[in-house]
Coordinates of C-alpha atoms in Angstrom, one line a residue:
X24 CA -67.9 -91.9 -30.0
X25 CA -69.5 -93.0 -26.5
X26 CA -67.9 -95.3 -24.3
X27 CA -69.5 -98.5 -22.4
X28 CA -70.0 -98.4 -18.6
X29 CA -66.3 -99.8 -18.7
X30 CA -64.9 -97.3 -20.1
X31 CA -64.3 -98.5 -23.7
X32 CA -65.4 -97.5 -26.9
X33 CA -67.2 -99.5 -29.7
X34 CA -63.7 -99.8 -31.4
X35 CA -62.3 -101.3 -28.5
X36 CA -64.8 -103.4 -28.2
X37 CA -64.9 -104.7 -31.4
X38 CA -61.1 -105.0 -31.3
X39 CA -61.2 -107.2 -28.3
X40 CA -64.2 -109.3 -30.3
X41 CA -61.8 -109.7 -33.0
X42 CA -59.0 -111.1 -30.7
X43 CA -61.4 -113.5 -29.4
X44 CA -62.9 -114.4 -32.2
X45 CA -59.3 -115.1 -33.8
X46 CA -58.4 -117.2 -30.7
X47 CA -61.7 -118.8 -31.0
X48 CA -61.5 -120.1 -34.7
X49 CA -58.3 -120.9 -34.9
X50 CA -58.0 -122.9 -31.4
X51 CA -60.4 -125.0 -33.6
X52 CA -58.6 -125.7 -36.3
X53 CA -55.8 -126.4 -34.3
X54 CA -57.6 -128.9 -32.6
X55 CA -59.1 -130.2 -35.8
X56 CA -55.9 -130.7 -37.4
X57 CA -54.2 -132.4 -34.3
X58 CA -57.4 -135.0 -34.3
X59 CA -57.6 -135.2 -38.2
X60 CA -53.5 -136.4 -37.6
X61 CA -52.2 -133.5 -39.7
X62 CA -49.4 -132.7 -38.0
X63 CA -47.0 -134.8 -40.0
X64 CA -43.8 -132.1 -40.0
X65 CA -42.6 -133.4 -36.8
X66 CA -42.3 -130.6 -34.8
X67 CA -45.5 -130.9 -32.8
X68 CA -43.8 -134.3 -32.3
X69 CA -40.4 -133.2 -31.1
X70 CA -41.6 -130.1 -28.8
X71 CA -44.2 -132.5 -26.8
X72 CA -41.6 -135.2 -26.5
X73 CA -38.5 -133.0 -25.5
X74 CA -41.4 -131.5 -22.5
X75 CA -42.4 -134.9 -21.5
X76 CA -38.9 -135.6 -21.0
X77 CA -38.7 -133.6 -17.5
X78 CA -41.8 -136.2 -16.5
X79 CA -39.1 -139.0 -17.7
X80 CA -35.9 -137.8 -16.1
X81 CA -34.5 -136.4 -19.7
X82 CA -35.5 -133.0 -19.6
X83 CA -36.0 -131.9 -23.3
X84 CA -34.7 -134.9 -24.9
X85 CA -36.8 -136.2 -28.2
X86 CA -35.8 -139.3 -30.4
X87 CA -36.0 -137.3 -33.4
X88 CA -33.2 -135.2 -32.8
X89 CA -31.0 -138.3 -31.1
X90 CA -31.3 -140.0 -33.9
X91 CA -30.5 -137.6 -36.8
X92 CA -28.0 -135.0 -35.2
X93 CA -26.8 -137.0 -32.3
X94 CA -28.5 -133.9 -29.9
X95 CA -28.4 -135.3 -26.1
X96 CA -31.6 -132.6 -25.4
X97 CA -33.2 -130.1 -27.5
X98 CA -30.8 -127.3 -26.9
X99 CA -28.5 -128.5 -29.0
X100 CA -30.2 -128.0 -32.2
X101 CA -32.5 -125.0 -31.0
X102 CA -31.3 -123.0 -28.1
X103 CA -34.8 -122.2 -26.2
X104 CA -34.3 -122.1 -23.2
X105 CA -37.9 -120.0 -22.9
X106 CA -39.0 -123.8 -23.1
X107 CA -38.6 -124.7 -19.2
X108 CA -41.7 -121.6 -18.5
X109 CA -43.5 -123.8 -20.1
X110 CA -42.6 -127.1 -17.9
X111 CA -45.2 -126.5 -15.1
X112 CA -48.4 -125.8 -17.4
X113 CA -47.3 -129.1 -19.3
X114 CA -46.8 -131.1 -16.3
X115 CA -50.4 -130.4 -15.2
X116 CA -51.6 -131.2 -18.6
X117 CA -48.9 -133.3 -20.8
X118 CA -50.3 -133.2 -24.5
X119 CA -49.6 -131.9 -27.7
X120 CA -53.0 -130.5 -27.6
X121 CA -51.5 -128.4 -24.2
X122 CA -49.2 -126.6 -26.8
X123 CA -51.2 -126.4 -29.3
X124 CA -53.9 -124.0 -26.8
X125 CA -51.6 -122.3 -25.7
X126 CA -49.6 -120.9 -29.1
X127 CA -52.7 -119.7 -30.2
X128 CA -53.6 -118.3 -27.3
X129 CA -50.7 -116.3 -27.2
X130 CA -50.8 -115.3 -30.8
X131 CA -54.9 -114.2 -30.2
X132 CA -53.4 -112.1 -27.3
X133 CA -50.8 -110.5 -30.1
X134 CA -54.6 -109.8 -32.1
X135 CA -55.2 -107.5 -28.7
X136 CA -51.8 -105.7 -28.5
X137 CA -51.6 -105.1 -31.5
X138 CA -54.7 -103.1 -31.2
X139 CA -53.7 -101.7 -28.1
X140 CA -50.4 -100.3 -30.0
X141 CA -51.9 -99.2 -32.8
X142 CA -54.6 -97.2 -30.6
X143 CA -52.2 -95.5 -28.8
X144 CA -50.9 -94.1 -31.8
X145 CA -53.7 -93.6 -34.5
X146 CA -57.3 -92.5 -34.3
X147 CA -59.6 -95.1 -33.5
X148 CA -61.0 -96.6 -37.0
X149 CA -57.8 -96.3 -38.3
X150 CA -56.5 -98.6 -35.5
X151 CA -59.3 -100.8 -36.1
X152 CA -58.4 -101.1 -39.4
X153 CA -55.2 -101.7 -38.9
X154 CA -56.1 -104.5 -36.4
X155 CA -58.0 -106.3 -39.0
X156 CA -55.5 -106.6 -41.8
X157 CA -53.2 -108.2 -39.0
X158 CA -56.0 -110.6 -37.2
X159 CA -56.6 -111.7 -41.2
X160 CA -53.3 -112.3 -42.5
X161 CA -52.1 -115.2 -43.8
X162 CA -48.5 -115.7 -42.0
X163 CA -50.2 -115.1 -38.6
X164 CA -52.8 -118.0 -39.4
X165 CA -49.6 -120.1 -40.8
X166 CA -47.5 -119.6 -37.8
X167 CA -50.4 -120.7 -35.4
X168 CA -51.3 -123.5 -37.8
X169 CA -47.9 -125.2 -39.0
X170 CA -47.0 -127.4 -36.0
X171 CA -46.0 -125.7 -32.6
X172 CA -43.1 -123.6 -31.8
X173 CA -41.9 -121.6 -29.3
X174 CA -41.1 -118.5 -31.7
X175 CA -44.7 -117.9 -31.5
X176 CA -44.8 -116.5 -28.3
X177 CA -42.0 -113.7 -29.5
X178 CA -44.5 -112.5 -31.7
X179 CA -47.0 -110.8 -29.1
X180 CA -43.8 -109.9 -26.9
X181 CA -42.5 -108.1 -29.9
X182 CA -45.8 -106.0 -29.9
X183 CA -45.5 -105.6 -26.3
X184 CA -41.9 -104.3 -26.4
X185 CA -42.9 -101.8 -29.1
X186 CA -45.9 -100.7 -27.0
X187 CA -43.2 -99.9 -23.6
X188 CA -41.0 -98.2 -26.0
X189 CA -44.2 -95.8 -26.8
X190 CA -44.9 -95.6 -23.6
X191 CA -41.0 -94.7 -22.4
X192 CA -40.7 -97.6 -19.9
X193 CA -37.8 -98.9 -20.6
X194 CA -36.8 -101.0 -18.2
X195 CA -40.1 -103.3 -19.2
X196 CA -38.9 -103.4 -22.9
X197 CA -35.3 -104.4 -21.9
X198 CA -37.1 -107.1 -19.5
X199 CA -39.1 -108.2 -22.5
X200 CA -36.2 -107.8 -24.9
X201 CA -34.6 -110.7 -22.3
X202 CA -37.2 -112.8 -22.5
X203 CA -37.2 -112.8 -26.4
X204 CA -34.0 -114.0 -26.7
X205 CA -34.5 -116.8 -24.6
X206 CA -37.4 -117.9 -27.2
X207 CA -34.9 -119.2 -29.9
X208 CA -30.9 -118.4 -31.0
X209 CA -31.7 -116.3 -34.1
X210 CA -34.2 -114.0 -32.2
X211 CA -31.3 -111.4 -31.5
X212 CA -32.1 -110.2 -34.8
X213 CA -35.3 -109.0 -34.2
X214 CA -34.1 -107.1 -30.7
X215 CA -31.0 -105.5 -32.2
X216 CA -33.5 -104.0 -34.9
X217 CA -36.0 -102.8 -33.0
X218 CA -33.2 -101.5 -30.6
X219 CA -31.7 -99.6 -33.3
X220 CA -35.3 -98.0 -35.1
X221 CA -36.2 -96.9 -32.0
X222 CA -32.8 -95.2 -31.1
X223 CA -32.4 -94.2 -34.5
X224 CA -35.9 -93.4 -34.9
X225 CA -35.5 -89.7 -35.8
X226 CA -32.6 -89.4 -37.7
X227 CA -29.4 -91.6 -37.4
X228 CA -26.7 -89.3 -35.6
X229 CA -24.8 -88.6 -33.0
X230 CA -27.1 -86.9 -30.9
X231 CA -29.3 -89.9 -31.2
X232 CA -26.6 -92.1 -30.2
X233 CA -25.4 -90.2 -26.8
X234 CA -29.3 -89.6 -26.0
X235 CA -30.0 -93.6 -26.4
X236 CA -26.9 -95.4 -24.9
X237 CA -29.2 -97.5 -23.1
X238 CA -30.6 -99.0 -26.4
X239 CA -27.4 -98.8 -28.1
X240 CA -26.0 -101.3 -25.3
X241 CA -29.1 -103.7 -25.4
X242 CA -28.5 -104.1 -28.9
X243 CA -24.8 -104.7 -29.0
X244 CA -25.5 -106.9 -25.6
X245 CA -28.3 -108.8 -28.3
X246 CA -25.5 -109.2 -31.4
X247 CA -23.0 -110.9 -28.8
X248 CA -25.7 -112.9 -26.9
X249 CA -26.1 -114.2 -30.3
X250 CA -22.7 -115.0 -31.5
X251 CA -22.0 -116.6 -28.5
X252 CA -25.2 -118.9 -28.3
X253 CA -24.6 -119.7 -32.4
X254 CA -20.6 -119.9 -32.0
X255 CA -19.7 -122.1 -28.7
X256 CA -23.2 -122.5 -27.0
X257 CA -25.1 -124.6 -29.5
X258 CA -22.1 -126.6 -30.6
X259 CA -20.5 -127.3 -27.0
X260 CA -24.0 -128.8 -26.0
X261 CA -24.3 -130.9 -29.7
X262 CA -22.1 -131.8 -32.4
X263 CA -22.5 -127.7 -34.2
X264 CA -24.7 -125.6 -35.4
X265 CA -26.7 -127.2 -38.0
X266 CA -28.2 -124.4 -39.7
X267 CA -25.3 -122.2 -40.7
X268 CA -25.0 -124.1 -44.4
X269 CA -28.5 -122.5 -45.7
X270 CA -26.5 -119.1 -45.9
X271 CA -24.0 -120.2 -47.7
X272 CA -24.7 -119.7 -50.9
X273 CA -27.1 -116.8 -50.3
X274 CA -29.2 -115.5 -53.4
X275 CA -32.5 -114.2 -54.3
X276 CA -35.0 -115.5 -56.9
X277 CA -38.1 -115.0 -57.9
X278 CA -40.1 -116.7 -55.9
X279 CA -38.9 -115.2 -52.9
X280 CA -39.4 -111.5 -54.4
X281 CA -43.2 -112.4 -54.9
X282 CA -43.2 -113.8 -51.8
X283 CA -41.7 -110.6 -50.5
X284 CA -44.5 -108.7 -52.6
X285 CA -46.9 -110.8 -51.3
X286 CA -46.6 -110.7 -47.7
X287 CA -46.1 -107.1 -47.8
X288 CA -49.1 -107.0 -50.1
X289 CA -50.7 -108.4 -46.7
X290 CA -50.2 -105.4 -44.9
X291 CA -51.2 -103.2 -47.6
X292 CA -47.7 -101.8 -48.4
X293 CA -47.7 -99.9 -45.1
X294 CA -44.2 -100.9 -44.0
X295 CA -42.8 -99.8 -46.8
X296 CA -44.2 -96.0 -47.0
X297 CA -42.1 -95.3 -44.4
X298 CA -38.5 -95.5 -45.3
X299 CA -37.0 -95.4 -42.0
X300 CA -38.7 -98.9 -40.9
X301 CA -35.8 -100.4 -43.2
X302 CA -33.5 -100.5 -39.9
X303 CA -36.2 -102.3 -38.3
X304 CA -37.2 -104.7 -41.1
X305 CA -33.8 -105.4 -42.7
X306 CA -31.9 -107.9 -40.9
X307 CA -35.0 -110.6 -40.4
X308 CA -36.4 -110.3 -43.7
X309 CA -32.4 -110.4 -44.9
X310 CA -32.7 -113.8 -42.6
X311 CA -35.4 -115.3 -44.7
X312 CA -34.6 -114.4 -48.2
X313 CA -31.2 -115.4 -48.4
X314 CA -32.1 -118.9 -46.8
X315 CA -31.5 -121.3 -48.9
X316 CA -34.6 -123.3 -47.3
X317 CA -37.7 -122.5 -49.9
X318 CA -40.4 -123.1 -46.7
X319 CA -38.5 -119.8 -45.1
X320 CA -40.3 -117.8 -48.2
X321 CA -43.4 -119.7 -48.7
X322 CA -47.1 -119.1 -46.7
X323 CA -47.7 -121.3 -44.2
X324 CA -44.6 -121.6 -41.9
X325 CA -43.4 -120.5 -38.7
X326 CA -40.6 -118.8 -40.5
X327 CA -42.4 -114.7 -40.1
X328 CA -42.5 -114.8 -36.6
X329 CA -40.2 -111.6 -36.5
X330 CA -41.0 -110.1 -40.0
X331 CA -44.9 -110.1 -39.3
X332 CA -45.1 -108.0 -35.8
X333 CA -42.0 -105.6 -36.8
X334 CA -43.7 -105.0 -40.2
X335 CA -47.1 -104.3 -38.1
X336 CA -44.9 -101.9 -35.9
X337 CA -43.5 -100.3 -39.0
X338 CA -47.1 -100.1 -40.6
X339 CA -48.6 -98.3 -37.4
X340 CA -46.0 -95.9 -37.8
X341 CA -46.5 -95.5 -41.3
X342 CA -49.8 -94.8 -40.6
X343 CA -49.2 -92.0 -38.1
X344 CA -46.7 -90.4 -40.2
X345 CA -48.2 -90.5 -43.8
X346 CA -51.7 -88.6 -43.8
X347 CA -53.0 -92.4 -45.9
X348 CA -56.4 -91.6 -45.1
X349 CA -57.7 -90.9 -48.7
X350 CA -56.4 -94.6 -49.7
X351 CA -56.3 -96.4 -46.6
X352 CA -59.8 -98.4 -47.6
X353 CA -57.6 -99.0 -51.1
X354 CA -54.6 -100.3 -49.2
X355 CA -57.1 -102.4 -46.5
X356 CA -59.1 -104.1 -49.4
X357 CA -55.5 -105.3 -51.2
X358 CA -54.2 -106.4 -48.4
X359 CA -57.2 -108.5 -47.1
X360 CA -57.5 -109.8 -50.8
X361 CA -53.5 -110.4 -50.5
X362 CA -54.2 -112.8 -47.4
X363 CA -57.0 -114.3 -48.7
X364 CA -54.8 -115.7 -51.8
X365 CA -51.9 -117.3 -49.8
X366 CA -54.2 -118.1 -46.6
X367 CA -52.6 -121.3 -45.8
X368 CA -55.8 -123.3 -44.8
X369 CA -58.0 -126.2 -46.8
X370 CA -60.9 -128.1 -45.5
X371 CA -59.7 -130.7 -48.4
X372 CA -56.6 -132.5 -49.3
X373 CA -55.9 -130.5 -52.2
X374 CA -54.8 -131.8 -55.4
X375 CA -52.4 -129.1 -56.4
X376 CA -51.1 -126.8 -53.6
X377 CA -50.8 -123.2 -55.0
X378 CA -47.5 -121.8 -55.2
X379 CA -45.8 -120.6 -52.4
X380 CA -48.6 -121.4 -49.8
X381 CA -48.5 -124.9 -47.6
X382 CA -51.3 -125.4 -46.6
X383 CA -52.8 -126.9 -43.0
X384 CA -55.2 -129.6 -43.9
X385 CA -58.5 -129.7 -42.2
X386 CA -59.4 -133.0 -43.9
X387 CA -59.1 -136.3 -41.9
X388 CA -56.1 -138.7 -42.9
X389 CA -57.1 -142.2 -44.2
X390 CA -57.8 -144.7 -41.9
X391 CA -58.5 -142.1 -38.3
X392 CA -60.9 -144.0 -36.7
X393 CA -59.2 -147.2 -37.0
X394 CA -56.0 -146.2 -35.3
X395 CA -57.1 -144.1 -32.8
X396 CA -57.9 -146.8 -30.2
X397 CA -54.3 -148.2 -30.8
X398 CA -52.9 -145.2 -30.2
X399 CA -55.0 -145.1 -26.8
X400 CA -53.9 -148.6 -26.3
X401 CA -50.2 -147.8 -27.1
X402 CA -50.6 -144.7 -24.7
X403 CA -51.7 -146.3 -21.7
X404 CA -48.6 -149.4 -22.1
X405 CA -45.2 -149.0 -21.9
X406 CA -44.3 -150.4 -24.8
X407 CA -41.9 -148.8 -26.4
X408 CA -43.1 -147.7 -30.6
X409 CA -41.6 -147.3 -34.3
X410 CA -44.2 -144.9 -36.1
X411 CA -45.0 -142.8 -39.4
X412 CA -44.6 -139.1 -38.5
X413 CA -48.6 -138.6 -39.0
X414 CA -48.9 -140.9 -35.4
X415 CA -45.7 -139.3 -33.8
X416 CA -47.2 -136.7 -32.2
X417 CA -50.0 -138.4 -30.5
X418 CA -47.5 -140.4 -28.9
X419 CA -44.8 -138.1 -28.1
X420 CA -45.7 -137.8 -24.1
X421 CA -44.4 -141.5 -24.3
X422 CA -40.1 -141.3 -24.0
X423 CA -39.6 -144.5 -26.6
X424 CA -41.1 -143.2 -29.6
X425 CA -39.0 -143.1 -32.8
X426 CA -39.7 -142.1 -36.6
X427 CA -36.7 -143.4 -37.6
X428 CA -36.2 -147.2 -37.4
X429 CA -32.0 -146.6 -37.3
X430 CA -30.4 -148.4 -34.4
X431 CA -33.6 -149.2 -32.5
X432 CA -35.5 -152.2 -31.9
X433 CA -39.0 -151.3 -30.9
X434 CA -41.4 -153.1 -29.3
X435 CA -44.4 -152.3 -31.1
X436 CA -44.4 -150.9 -34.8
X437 CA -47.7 -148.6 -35.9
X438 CA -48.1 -147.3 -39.2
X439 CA -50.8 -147.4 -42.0
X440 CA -49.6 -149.1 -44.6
X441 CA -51.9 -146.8 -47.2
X442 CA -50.1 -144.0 -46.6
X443 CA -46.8 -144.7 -45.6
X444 CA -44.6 -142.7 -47.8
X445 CA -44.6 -144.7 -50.8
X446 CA -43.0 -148.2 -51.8
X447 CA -39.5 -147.7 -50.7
X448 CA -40.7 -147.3 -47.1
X449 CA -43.0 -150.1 -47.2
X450 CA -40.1 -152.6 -48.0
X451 CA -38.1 -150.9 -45.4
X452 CA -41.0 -151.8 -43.0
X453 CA -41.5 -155.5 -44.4
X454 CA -37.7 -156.1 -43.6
X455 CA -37.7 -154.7 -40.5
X456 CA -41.3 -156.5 -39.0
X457 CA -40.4 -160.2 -41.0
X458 CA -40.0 -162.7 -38.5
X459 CA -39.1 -160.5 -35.4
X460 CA -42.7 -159.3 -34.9
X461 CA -45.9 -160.6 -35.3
X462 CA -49.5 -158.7 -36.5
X463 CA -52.3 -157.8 -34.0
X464 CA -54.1 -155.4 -35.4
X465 CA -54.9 -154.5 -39.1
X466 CA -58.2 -152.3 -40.1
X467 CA -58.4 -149.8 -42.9
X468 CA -54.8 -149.9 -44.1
X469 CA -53.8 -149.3 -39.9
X470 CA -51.3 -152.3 -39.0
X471 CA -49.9 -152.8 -35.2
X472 CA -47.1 -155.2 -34.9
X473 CA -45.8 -157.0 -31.8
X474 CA -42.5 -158.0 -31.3
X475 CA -42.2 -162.5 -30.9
X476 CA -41.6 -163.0 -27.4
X477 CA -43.5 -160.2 -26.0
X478 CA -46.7 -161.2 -23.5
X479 CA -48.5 -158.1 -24.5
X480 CA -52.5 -158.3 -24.0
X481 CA -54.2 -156.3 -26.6
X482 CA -57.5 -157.2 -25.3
X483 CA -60.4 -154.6 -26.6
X484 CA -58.6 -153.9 -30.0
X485 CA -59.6 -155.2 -33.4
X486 CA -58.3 -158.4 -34.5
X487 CA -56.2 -159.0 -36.8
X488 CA -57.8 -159.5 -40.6
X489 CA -61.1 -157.8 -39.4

């Protein structure tokens, strides 16, 4: 196969096409769904709010986590500390939309890597392929699509570790390994199991042991890293951990088994030809099934951000191993038809989600042009604002923006009264706006109350009744 005057080949061409291409698309769907006010999970919310807070003086604090867990700053829910890289980049441009670039471009530069890995193990088509049932698969697009967070960027760094450990630099993987924990409490699971499949890798002895201390300590270094953050670290800074109670009452059903067939359908079954890659896959996938949380087994989530690139390791491997050639178009076509079926996107609110997918809704919500100059209005005040989650995190550079109308007084309220969660909430809304604040601004369902006693010009918006 000839090479370009730059020295790479078609397939590496083709593969680096395919990353952009990836980055491409989905940094405009992100986009789409941030302007079509999709992102109603919170999340997007909480993560723009708790990084606007070091523009405030309250460096990762966010309402929504002060007002249901009592959490002085983010760390005490999620310990992230891998947030504070991402302070200077935000400070030169504070928006959701910021975050929302850069996850996916880190997850298009996982697309690359995880060509570059493969290639350095397999013959070139084979790589290719390989790079194409992971640039197409459903839990990638759902972990760049469902809100932002920070565990996306683990997922390229996990392909980059496994690429230094092929390469025998370790000093770069246990770099790499550091900065993985640092993306979220729970991450030492991934680290201790690559650790131990690559110590391990060919046979578990030993030998193996005395010939990979090095490993062997980064992994026991990763388990206590993680006890300690869970045990004292998370509750000293908060009120506990909050997340212990979905293990405890661990079982499996079937709908995470077909989940589990599902995803791994995905990959085409490659990461489980190869026995061994069950010391690298057992303890996150272990994470995710026994959750008692049914988004932690269901397409569209952030929740595969370790089991997705360690299955990809394992399925590179499995490649190299396993002479696959005869069936690897077989085992390409199922999984590209297994990501097509629980691909987690819809131009269209649709009317019955399929099972086990959440989708990312393309579609615009009701009433998007009529609040978006209030929104611009409420941004450029300092007004203080009660909203719906759909509005949250549009707002969320502001430090006085709250979901939850508990123990506040705001001084503006913005919702849409058409698709404000139902009946319940709409009283909860009427008691809270009668006769402390007063309408100026109702178009297409989208109301914007003041509260009495406020001078507030709203001078350019729509009047009221219009």
């Amino acid at each position: 196969m000839g090479r370009t005057k730059t020295g790479l080949c078609p397939y590496d061409v083709t593969a680096v096409f395919i990353a952009l291409a990836y980055s491409a698309l989905l940094m405009h769907f992100s986009l789409v769904k941030f302007e079509c006010f999709r992102y109603t999970s919170l999340d997007l919310g909480i993560f723009t709010q708790s990084l606007a807070g070091f523009l405030h003086g309250r460096p990762l604090f966010n309402t929504v986590e002060w007002q249901l867990y009592g959490a002085p700053n983010h760390l005490a829910v999620h310990f992230q500390p891998f947030l504070y890289l991402l302070v200077p980049i935000f400070a030169v441009f504070p928006s959701p939309k910021t975050l929302l670039v850069l996850q996916t471009a880190a997850l298009g530069f996982s697309v690359f890597l995880a060509y570059v890995l493969a290639r350095k193990l397999l013959p070139p088509l084979e790589a290719l392929a390989a790079t194409v049932l992971y640039a197409f698969n459903s839990s990638l697009v759902g972990i760049n699509l469902f809100e932002f967070h920070p565990v996306s960027f683990a997922v390229p760094l996990f392909i980059l570790s496994a690429i230094f450990l092929v390469d025998r630099r370790e000093r770069a993987f246990f770099l790499v390994s550091g900065l993985i924990l640092t993306i979220k409490e729970d991450a030492f699971l991934g680290v201790l199991s690559l650790s131990l499949w690559w110590a391990f890798g060919d046979e578990i002895s030993l030998k193996s042991a005395r010939k990979n201390r090095p490993l062997l300590l980064l992994a026991a270094l990763s388990l206590l890293y993680g006890a300690v953050v869970i045990k004292l670290v998370i509750p000293a800074l908060g009120g506990g951990y909050l997340y212990g109670s979905l293990y405890t009452e661990p079982r499996l059903d079937r709908q995470k088994l077909l989940y589990f067939l599902l995803f791994n359908l995905s990959l085409g079954l490659l990461p489980l030809f190869r026995p061994r890659n069950a010391l690298l896959l057992t303890l996150p996938w272990l994470e995710n099934l026994l959750a008692s949380r049914p988004s932690q087994t269901t397409f569209g989530f952030h929740y595969p951000y370790m089991t997705l690139p360690l299955s990809f390791i394992g399925a590179v491997f499995a490649l190299r191993e396993l002479d696959l050639r005869r069936i690897l178009p077989v085992l390409l076509s199922v999984g590209l038809l297994a990501s097509l079926a629980t691909m987690p996107v819809e131009l269209n609110q649709p009317e019955k989600p399929l099972p086990l997918v959440y989708p990312s809704v393309l579609e615009p919500i009701p009433g998007r042009k009529a609040v978006e100059p209030v929104i611009e209005f409420l941004l450029g005040s300092n007004l203080s604002v009660y909203t719906q989650p759909a509005f949250y995190p549009a707002l969320a550079v502001k430090p006085d923006v709250y979901v939850y109308p508990a123990g506040v007084e705001p001084d503006a309220v913005l919702v849409n009264v058409k698709t404000y969660r139902g009946r319940l909430y709409l009283e909860r809304l009427q008691k809270m706006v009668d006769g402390k604040y007063r309408p100026v601004y109702s178009r297409d369902g989208v109301m914007l109350y003041i509260r009495e006693g406020l001078n507030v010009s709203v001078f350019g918006l729509v009047p009221t009744g219009s």
